[in-house]
Coordinates of C-alpha atoms and ligand atoms in Angstrom, one line a residue:
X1035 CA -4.0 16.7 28.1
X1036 CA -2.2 16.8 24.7
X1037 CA -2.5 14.3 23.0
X1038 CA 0.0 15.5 19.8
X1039 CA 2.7 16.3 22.8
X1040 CA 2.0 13.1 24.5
X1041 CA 2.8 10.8 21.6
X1042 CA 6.2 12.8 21.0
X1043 CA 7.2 12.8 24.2
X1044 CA 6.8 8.8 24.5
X1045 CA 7.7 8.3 21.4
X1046 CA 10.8 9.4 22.5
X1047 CA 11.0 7.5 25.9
X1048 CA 10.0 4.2 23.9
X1049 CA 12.4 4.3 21.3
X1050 CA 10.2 4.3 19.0
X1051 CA 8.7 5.6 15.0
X1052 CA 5.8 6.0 13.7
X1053 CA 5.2 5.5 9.9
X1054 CA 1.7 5.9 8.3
X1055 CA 0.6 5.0 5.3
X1056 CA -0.8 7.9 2.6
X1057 CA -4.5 6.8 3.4
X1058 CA -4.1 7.6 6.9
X1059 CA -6.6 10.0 8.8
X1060 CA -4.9 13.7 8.4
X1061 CA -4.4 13.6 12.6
X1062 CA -2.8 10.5 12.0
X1063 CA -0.4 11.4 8.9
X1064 CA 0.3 14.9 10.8
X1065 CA 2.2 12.7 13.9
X1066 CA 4.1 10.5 11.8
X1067 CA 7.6 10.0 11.3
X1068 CA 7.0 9.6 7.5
X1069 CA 3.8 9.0 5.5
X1070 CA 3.9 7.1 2.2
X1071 CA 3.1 4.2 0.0
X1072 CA 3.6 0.8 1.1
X1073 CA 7.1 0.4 -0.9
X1074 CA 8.3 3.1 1.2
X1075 CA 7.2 2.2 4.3
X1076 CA 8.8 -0.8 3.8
X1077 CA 12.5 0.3 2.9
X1078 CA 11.9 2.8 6.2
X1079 CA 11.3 -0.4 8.7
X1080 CA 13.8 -2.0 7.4
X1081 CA 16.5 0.7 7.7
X1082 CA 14.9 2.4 10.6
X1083 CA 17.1 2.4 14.1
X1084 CA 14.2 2.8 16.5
X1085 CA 13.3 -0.1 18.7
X1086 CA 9.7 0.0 18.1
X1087 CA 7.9 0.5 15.3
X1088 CA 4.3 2.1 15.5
X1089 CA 2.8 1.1 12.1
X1090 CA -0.5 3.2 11.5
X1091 CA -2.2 1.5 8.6
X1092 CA -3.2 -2.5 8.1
X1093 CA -2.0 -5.9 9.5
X1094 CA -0.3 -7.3 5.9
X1095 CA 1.9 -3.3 6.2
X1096 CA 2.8 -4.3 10.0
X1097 CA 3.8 -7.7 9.3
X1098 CA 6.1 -6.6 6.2
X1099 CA 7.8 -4.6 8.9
X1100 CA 8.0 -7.1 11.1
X1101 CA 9.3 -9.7 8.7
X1102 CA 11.9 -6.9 7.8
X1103 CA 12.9 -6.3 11.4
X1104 CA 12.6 -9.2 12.9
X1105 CA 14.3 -8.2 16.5
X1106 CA 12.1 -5.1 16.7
X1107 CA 8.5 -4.5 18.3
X1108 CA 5.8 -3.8 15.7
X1109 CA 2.8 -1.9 16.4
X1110 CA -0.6 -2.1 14.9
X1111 CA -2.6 0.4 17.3
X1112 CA -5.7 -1.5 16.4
X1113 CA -5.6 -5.1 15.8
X1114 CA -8.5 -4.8 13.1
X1115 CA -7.2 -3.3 10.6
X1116 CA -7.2 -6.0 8.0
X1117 CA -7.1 -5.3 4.0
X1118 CA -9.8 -7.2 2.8
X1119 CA -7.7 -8.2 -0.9
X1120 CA -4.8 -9.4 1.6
X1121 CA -7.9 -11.8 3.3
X1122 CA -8.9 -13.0 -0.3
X1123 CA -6.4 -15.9 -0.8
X1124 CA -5.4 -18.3 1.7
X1125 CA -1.7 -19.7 1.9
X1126 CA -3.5 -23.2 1.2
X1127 CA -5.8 -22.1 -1.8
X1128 CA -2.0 -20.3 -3.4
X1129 CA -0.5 -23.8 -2.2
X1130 CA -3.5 -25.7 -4.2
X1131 CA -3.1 -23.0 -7.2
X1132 CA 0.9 -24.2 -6.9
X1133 CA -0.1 -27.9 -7.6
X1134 CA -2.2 -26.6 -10.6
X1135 CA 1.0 -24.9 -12.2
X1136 CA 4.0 -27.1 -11.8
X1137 CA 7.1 -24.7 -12.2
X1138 CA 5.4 -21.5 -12.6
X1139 CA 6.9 -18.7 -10.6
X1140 CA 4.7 -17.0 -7.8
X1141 CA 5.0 -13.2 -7.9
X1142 CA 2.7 -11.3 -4.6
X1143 CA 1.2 -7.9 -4.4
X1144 CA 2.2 -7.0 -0.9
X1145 CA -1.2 -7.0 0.1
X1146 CA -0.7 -10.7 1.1
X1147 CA -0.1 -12.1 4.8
X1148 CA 3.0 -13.5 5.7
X1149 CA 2.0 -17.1 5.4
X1150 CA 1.0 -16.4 1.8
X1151 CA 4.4 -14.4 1.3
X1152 CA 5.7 -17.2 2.2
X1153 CA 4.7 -19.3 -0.4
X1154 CA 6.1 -17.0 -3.1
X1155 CA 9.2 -16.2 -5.1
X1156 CA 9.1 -13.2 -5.7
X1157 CA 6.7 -9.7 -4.3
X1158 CA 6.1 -6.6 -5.9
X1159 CA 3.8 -3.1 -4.8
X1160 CA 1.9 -1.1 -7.2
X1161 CA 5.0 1.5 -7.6
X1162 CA 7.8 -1.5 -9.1
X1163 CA 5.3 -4.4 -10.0
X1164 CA 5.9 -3.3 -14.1
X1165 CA 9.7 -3.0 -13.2
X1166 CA 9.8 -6.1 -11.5
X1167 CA 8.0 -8.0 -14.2
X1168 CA 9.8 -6.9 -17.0
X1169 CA 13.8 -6.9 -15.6
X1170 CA 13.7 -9.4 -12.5
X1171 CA 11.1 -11.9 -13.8
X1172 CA 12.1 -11.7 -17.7
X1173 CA 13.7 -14.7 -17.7
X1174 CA 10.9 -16.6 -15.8
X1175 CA 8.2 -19.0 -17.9
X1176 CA 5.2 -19.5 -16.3
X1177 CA 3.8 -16.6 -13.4
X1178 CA 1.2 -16.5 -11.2
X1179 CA 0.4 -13.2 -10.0
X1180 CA -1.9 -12.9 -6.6
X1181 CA -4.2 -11.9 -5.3
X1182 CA -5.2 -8.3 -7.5
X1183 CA -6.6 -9.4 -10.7
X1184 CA -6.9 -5.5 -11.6
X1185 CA -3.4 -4.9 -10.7
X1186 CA -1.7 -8.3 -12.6
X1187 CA -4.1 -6.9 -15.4
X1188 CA -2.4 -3.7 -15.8
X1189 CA 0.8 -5.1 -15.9
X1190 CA 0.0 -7.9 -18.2
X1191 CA -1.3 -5.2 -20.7
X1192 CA 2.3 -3.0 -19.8
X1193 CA 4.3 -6.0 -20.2
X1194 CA 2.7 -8.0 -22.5
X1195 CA 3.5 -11.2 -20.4
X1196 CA 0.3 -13.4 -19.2
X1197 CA -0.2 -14.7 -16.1
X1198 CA -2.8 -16.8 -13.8
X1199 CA -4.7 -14.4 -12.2
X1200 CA -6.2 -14.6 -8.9
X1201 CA -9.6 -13.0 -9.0
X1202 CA -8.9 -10.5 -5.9
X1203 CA -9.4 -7.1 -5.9
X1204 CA -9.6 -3.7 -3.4
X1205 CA -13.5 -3.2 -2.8
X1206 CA -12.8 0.6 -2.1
X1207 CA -10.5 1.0 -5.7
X1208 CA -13.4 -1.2 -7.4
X1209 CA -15.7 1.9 -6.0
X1210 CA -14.5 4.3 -8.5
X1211 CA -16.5 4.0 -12.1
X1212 CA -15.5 5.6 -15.4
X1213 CA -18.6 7.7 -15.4
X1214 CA -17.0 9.7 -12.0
X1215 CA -14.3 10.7 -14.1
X1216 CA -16.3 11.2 -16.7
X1217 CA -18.2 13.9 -14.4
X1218 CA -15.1 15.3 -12.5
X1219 CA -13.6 16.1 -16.2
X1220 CA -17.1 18.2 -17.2
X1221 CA -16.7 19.8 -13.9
X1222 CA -12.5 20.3 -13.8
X1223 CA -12.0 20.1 -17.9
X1224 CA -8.2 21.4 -16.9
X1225 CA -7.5 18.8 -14.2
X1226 CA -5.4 15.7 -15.3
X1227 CA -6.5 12.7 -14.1
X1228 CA -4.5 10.0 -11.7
X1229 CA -5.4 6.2 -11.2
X1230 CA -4.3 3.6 -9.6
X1231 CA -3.4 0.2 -10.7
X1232 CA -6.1 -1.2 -8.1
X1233 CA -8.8 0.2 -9.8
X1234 CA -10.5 -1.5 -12.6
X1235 CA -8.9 -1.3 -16.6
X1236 CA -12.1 1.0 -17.3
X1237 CA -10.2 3.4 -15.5
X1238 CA -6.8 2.6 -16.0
X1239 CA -7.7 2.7 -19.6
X1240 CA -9.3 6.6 -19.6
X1241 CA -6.4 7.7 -16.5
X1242 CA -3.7 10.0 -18.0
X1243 CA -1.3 8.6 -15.8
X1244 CA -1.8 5.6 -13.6
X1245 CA 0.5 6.1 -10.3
X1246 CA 0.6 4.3 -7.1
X1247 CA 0.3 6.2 -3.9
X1248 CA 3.7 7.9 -4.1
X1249 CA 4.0 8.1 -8.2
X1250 CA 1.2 10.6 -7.7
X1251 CA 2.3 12.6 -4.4
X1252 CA 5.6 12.8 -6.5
X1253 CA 3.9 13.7 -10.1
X1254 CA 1.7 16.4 -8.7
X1255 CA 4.9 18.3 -7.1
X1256 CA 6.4 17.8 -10.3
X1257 CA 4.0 18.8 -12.9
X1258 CA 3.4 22.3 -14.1
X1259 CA -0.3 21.0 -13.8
X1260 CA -2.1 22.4 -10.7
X1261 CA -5.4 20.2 -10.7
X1262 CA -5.7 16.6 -10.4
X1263 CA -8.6 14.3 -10.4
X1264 CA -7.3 11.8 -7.9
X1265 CA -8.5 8.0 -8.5
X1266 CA -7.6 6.1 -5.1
X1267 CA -8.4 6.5 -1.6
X1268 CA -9.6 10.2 -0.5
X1269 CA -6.6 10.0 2.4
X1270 CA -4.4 10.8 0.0
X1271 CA -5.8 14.4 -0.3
X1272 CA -4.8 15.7 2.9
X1273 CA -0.9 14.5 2.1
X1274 CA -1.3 16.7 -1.8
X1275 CA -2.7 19.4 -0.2
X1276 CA -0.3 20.1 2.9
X1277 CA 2.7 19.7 0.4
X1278 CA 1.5 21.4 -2.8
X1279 CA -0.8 24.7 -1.2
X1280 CA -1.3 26.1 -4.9
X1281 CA -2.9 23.4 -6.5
X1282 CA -6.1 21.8 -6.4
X1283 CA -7.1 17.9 -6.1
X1284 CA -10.6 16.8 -6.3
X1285 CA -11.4 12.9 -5.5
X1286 CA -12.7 10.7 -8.4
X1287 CA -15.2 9.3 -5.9
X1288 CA -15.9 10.9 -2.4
X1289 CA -17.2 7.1 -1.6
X1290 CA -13.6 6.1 -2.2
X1291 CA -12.8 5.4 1.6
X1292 CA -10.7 2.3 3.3
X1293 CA -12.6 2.0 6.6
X1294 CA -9.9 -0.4 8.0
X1295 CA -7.3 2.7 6.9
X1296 CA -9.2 4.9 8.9
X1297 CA -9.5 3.3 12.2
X1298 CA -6.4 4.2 13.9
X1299 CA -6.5 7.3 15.7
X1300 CA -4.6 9.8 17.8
X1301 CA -6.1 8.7 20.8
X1302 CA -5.1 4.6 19.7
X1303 CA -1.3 5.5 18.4
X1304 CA -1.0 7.2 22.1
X1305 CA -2.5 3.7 23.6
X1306 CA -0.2 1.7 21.8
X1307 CA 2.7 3.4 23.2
X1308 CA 1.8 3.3 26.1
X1309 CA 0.9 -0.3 26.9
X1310 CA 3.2 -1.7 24.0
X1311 CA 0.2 -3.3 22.3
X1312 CA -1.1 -4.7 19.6
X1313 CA 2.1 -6.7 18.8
X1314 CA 2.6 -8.1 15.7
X1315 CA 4.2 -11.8 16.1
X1316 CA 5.1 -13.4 13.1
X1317 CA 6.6 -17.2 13.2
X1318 CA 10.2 -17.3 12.6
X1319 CA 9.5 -19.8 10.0
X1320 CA 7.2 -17.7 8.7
X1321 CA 9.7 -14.8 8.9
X1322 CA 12.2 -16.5 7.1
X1323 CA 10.3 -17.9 4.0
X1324 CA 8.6 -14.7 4.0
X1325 CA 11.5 -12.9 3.7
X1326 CA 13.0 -14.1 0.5
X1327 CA 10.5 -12.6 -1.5
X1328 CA 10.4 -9.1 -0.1
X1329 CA 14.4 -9.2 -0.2
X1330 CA 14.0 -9.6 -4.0
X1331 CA 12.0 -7.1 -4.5
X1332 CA 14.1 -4.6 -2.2
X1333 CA 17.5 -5.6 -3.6
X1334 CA 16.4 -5.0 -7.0
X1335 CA 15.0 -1.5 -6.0
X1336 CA 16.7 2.2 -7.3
X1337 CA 17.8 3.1 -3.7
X1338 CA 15.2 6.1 -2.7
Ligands
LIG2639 P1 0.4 1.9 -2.5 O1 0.4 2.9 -1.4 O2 1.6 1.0 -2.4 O3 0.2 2.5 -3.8 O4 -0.8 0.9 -2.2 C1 -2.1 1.2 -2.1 C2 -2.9 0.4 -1.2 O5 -4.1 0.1 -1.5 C3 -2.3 -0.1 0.0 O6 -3.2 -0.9 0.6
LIG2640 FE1 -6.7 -3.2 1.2 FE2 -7.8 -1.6 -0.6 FE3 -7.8 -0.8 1.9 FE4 -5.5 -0.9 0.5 S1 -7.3 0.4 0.1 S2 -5.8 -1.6 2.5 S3 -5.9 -2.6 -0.9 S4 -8.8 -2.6 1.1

């Protein structure tokens, strides 16, 4: 048995694409259909023509798919993979925190479930959040930003708007301290460093450039650079080194590591073709509420 040929060939059959997301396992990412950040996973589900939609990475990424593509099959090969941010606020805690601000605006990372989504005006990822703040929300009064306090940080500081923060936050990017930089530049003094907006303002404040997921595939093709010192999840490395083979990356922090990203597998993404599971059903309600805020943020995208 195959298991690389058997996924193609069923894919196939079924109709169907698989999209992984850049922390993926490197047997996952080396089947997809396209590997990226969760902005451009998104625009592919919602322009993709397959009929099924295998989405290796966590439940909030599969249900932004499915809310997206509403008359299409979304796959999560295994049901577990949560984001444990996403599972930091509740649709009824952002419902309470609504009551508390009368006519403030709600702006959501993606990293929120539908229900939540649901609840919000307008929803941003790490690549347009600062984009989105400063031209689509400039007009806006009050915002409340959920659930990544490090995230709505950064942008505060970029924008120089304030907001009501929700104290969540990504326990892998909170993993990565200023003193492993601090040791990767002793050891890689050439290297420029990359962080991202999940990890804490110590970092974001000694980064050279902070990216999301994509921002750095793309910067490190682009820059006459050839070492990095990357601050997200390690996953990322296998994607910078298949597509840049003269240059070197080095992880801020080899304990960097999204276990929920890493439970999908070969052996699962074959499963899921096969018995058409682990379906992601989302309320049409839900779907519909939901939707308004992920349409803002997609109409008000650069096409890419
Ligand atoms: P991006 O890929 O959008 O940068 O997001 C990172 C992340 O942690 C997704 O869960
Ligand atoms: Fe959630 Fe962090 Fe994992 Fe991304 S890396 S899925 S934000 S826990």
């Amino acid at each position: 048995m195959n298991l690389i040929s058997d996924i193609q060939k069923l894919k196939k059959e079924r109709k169907a694409v698989i999209l992984a997301h850049n922390y993926q396992l490197p047997e996952v990412q080396d089947v997809a259909d396209f590997v990226g950040d969760s902005l451009g996973l998104s625009i592919q589900a919602s322009r993709t023509e397959a009929e099924i939609i295998v989405f290796c990475g966590v439940h909030f990424m599969a249900e932004t798919a499915k809310i997206l593509s509403p008359g299409k099959k979304v796959l999560l090969p295994d049901p577990d993979s949560g984001c444990p941010m996403a599972d930091m606020i509740t649709a009824e805690q952002l419902r309470i925190l609504k009551k508390e601000h009368p006519g403030a605006k709600v702006l959501c990372y993606v990293n929120t479930s539908a229900e939540v989504k649901a609840e919000c005006d307008m929803c941003c990822t790490s690549a347009n959040a600062e984009a989105i703040v400063r031209d689509h929300m400039k007009d806006e009064g009050e915002i409340i930003f959920v659930p990544d306090q490090y995230l709505a940080t950064y942008v505060a500081e970029k924008t120089g708007r304030e907001f009501y923060i929700w104290k969540g936050y990504c326990p892998t990017h909170a993993r990565i301290l200023p003193e492993n930089i601090v040791r990767q530049r002793e050891e890689h003094p050439r290297a420029e460093v990359l962080v991202h907006p999940e990890c804490t303002p110590a970092l974001t404040a000694i980064a050279d450039q902070v990216l999301s997921t994509e921002g750095m595939c793309r910067y490190v093709a682009a820059s006459p650079h050839d070492e990095f010192i990357v601050a997200t999840e390690v996953g990322i490395l296998h994607r910078m080194e298949k597509e840049n083979p003269g240059k070197r990356f080095y992880p801020a922090s080899k304990f960097a590591i999204c276990l929920n990203m890493k439970r999908t597998t070969q052996e699962k993404i074959l499963w899921s073709l096969q018995d058409l599971v682990h379906e992601i059903d989302v309320p049409a309600q839900t779907i519909s509420r939901a939707r308004r805020c992920i349409d803002g943020m997609l109409l008000s995208q650069p096409r890419r």
